[in-house]
PDB file of C-alpha atoms in Angstrom:
ATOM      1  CA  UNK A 300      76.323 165.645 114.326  1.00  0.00           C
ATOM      2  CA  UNK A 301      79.913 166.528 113.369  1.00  0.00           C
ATOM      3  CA  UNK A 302      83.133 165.364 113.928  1.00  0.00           C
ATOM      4  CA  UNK A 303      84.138 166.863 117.272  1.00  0.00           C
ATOM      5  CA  UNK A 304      87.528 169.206 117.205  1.00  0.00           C
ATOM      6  CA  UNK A 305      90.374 167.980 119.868  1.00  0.00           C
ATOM      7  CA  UNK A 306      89.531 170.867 122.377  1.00  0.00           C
ATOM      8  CA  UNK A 307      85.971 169.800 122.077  1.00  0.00           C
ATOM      9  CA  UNK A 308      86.716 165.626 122.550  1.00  0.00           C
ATOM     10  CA  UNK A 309      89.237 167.223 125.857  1.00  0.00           C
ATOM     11  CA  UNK A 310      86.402 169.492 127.035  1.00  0.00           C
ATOM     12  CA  UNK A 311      83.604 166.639 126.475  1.00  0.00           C
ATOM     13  CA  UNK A 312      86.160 164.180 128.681  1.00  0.00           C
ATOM     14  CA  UNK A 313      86.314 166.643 131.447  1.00  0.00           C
ATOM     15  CA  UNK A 314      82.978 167.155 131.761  1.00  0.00           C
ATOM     16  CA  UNK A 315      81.924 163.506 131.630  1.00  0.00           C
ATOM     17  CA  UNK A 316      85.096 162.831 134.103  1.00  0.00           C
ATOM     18  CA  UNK A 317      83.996 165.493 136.493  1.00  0.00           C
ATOM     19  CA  UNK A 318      83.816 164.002 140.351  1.00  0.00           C
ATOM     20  CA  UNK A 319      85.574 160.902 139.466  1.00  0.00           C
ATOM     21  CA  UNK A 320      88.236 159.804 141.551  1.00  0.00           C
ATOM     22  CA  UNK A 321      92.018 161.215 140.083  1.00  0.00           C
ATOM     23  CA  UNK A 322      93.252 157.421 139.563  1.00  0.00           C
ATOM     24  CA  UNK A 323      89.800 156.445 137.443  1.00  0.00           C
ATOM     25  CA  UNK A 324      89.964 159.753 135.085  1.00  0.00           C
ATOM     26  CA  UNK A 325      93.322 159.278 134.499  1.00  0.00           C
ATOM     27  CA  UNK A 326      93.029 156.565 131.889  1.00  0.00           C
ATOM     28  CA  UNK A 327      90.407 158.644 129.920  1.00  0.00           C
ATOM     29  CA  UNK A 328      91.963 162.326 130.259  1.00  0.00           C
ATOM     30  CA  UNK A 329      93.642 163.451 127.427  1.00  0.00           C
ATOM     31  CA  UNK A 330      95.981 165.763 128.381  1.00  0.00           C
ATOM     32  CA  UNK A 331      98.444 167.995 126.107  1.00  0.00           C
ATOM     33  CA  UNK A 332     101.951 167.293 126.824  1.00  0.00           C
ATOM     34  CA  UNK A 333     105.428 168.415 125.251  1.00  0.00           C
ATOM     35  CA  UNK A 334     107.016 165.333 124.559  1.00  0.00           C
ATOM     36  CA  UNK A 335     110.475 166.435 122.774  1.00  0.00           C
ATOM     37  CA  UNK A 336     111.191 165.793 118.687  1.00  0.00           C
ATOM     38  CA  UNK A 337     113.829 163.550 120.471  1.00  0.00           C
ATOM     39  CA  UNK A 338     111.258 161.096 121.064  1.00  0.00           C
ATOM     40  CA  UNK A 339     110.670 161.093 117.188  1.00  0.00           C
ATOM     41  CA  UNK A 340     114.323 159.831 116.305  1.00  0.00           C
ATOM     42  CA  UNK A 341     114.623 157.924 119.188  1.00  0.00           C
ATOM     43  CA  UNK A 342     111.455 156.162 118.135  1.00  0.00           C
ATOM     44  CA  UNK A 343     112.310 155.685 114.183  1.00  0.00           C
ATOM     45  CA  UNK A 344     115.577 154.264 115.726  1.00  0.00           C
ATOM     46  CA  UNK A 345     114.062 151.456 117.910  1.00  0.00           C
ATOM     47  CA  UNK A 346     111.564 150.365 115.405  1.00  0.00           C
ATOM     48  CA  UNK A 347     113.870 150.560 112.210  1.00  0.00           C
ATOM     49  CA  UNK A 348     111.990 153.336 110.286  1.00  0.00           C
ATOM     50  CA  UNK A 349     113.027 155.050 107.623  1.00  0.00           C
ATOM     51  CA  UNK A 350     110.056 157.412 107.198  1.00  0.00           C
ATOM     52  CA  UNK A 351     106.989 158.254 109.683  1.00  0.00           C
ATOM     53  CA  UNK A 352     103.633 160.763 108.674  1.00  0.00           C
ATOM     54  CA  UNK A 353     104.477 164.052 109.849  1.00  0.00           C
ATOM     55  CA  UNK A 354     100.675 164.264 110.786  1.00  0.00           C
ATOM     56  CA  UNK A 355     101.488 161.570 113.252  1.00  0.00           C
ATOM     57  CA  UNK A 356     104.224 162.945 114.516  1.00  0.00           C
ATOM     58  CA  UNK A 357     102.688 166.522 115.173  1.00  0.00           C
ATOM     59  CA  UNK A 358      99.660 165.158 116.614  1.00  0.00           C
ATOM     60  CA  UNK A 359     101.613 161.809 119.040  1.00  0.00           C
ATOM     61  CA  UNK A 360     103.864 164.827 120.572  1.00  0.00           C
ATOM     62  CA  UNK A 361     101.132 167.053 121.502  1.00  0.00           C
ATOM     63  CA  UNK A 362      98.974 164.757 123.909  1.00  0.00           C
ATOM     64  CA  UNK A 363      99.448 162.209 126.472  1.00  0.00           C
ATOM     65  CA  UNK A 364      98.765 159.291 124.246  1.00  0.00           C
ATOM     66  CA  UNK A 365     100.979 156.536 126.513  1.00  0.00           C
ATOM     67  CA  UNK A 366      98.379 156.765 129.436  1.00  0.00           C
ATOM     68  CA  UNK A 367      94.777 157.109 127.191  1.00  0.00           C
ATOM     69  CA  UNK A 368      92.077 155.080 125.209  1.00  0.00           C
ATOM     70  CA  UNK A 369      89.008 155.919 123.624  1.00  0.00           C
ATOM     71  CA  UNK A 370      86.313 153.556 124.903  1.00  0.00           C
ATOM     72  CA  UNK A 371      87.492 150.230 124.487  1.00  0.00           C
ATOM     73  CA  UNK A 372      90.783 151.376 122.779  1.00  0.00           C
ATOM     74  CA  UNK A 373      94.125 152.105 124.376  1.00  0.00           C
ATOM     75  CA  UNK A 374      97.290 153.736 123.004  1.00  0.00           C
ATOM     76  CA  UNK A 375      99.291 153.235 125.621  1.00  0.00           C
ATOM     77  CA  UNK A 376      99.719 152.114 129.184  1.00  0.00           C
ATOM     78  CA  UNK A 377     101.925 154.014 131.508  1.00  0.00           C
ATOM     79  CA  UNK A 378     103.724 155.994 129.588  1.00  0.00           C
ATOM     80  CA  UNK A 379     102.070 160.252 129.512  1.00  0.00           C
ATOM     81  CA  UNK A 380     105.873 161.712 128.848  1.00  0.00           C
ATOM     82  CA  UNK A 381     107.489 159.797 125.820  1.00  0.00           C
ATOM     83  CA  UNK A 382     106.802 157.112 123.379  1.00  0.00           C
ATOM     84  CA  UNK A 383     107.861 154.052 125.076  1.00  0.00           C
ATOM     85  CA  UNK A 384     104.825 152.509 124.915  1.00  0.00           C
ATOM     86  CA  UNK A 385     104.769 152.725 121.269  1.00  0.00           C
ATOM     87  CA  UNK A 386     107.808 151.614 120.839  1.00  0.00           C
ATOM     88  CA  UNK A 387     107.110 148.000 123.416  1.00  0.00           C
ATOM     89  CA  UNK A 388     103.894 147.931 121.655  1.00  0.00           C
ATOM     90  CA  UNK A 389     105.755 147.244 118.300  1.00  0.00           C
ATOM     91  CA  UNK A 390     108.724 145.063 119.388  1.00  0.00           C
ATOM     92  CA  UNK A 391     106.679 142.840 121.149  1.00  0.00           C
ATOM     93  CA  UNK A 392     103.744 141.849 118.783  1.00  0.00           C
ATOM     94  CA  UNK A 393     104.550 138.710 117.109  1.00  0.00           C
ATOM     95  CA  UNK A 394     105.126 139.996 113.257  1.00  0.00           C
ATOM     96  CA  UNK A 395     106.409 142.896 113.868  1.00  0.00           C
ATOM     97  CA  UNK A 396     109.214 141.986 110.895  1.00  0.00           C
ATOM     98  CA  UNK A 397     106.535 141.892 108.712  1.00  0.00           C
ATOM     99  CA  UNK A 398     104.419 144.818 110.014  1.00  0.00           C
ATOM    100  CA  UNK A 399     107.556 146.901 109.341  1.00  0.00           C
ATOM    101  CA  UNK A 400     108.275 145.608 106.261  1.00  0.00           C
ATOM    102  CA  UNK A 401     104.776 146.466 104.566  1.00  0.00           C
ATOM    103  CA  UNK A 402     105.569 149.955 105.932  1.00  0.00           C
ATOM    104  CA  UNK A 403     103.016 150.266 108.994  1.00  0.00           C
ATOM    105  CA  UNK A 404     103.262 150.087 113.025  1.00  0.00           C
ATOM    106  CA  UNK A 405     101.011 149.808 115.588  1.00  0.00           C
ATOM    107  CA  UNK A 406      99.424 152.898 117.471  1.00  0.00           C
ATOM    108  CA  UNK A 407      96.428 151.153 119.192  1.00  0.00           C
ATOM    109  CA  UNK A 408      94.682 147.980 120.954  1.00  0.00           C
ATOM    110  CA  UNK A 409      91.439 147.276 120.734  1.00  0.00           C
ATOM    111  CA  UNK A 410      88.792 144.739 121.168  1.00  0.00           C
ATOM    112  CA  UNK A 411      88.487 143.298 118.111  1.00  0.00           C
ATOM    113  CA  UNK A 412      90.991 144.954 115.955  1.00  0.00           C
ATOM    114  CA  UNK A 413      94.277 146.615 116.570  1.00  0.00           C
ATOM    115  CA  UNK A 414      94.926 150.007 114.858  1.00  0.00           C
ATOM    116  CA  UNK A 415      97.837 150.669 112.496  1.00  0.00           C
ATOM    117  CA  UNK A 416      99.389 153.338 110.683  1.00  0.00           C
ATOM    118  CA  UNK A 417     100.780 153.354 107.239  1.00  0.00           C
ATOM    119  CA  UNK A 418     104.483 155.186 107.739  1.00  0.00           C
ATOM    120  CA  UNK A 419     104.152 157.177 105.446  1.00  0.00           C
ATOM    121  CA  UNK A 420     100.957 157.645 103.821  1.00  0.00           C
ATOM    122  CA  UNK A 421      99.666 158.660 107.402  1.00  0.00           C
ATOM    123  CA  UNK A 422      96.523 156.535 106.551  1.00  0.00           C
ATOM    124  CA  UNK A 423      94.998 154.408 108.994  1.00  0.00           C
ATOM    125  CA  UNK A 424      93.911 150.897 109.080  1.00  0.00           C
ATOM    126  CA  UNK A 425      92.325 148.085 111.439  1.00  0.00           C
ATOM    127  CA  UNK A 426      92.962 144.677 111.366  1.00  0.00           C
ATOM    128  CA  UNK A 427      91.917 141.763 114.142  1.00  0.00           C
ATOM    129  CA  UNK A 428      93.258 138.244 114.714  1.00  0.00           C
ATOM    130  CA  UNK A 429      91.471 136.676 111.729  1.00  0.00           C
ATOM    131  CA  UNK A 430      92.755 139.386 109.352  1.00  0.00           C
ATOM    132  CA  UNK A 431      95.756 139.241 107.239  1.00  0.00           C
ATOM    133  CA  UNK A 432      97.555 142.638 106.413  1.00  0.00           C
ATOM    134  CA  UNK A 433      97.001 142.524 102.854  1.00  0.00           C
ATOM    135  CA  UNK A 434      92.962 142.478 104.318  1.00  0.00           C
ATOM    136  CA  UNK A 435      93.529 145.378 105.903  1.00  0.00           C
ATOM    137  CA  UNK A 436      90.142 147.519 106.776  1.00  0.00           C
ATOM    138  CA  UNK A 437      90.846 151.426 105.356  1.00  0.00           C
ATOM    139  CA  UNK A 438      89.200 153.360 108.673  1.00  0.00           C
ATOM    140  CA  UNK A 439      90.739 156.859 108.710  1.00  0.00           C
ATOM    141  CA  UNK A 440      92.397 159.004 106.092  1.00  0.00           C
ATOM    142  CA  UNK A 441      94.816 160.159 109.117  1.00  0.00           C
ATOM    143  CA  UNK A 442      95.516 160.130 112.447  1.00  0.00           C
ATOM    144  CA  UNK A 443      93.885 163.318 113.199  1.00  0.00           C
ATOM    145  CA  UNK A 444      90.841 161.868 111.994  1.00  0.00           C
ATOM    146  CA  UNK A 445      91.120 158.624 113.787  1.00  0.00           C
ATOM    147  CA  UNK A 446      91.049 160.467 116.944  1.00  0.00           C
ATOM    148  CA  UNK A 447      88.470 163.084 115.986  1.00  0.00           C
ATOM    149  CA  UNK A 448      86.581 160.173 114.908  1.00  0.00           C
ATOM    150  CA  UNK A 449      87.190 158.009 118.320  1.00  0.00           C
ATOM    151  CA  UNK A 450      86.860 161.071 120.315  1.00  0.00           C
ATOM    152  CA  UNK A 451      83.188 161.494 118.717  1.00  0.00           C
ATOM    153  CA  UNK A 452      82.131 158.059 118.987  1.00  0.00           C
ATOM    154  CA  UNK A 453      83.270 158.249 122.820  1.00  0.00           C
ATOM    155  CA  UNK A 454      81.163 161.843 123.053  1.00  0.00           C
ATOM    156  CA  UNK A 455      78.257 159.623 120.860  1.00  0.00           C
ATOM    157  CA  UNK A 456      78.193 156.739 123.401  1.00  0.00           C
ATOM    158  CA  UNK A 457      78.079 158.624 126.628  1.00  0.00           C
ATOM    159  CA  UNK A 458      75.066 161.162 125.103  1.00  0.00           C
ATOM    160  CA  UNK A 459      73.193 157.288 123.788  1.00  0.00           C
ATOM    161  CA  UNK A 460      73.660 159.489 120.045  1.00  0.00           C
ATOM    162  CA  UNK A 461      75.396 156.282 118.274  1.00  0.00           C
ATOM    163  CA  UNK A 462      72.805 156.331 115.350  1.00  0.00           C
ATOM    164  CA  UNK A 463      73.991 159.825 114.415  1.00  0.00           C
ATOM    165  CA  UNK A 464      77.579 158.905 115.138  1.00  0.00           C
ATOM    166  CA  UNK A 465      77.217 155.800 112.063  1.00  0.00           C
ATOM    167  CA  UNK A 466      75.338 158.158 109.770  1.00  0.00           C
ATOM    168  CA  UNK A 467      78.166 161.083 110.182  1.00  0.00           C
ATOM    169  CA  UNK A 468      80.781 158.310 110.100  1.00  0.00           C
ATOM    170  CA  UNK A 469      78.969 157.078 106.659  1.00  0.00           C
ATOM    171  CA  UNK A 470      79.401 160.529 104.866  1.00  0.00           C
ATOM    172  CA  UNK A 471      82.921 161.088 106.159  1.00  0.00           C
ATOM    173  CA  UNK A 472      84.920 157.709 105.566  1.00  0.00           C
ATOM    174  CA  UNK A 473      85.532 154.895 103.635  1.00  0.00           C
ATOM    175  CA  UNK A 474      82.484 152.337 103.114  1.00  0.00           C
ATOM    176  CA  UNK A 475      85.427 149.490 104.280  1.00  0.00           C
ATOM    177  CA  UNK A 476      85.860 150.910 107.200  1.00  0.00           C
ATOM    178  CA  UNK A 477      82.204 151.095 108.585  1.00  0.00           C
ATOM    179  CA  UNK A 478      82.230 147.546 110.149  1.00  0.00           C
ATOM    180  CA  UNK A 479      85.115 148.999 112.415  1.00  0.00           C
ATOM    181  CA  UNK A 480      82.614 152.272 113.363  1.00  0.00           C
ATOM    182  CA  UNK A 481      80.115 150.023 114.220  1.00  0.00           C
ATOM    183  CA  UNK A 482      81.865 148.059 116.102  1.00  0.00           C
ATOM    184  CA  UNK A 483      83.247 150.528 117.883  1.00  0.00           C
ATOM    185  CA  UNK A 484      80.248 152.183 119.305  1.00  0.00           C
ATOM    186  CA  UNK A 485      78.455 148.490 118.848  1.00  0.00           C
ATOM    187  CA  UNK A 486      75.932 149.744 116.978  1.00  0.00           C
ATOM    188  CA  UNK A 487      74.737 147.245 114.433  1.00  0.00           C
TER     189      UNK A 487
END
């Protein structure tokens, strides 16, 4: 097994969507989208930032990431044209002062751990109620990753390949980050 490329994660999800009902795909579809640089500035000018990963900010204006989730992840909720659910996301979790501070904002939900992104490193980290930021748990090198990495484990789960998905996830990332691969597929 290999990380899975974007089309491939957007073909898998339409095949494994295939005779659902509109309204139940939705959620899961990922979709590309041409959400405006706009967005961008509008976005570093809500939250305060300085600086964001151009990574990022190639890949969040190319898909429909305000209406999607990988398994028991979600971007965003209601939201497939712009980034206003990134945006609420950040302004209404508790610390965000601090968040923004150490240079990182959210970009997912998750049960355990919600997913953050360095500004600008582009790296990617988890962290879950227990954890303090300076704990952080190291999962992705970059947001492209994260999702090829998501998408994969989603592909992984739904084909009952999970084993694979932790030894491919082994050779390609950080030994930190494992507990969060696991988890996410709950495979331990």
């Amino acid at each position: 097994m290999e990380l899975l490329t974007l089309s491939e994660i957007v073909q898998s999800i339409v095949e494994e969507t295939r005779g659902l009902e509109p309204e139940t795909a939705d959620g899961i579809t990922l979709k590309q989208v041409d959400i405006p640089f706009t967005q961008i500035e509008l976005l570093k000018e809500k939250l305060g930032l300085k600086t964001l990963n151009q990574n990022f900010i190639d890949y969040i204006l190319k898909y429909n990431w305000g209406n999607f989730g990988f398994l028991a992840y979600q971007f965003g909720y209601n939201d497939a044209d712009g980034l206003n659910w990134l945006v609420q996301r950040n302004l209404d979790y508790e610390d965000f002062t601090t968040l923004k501070e150490c240079g990182f904002i959210i970009i997912a939900n998750g049960d355990p751990y919600t997913i953050l992104l360095e500004c600008v490193s582009g790296k990617i980290f988890a962290i879950d109620s227990e954890t303090d930021l300076d704990k952080r748990i190291p999962i992705a090198e970059s947001f492209e990753q994260l999702v090829r990495g998501m998408g994969t484990g989603q592909y992984a789960c739904w084909n009952k390949q999970e084993a694979e998905f932790i030894k491919l996830m082994d050779r390609t990332t950080n030994s930190e980050g494992m507990l969060f691969w696991h988890s996410f597929v709950s495979y331990y």
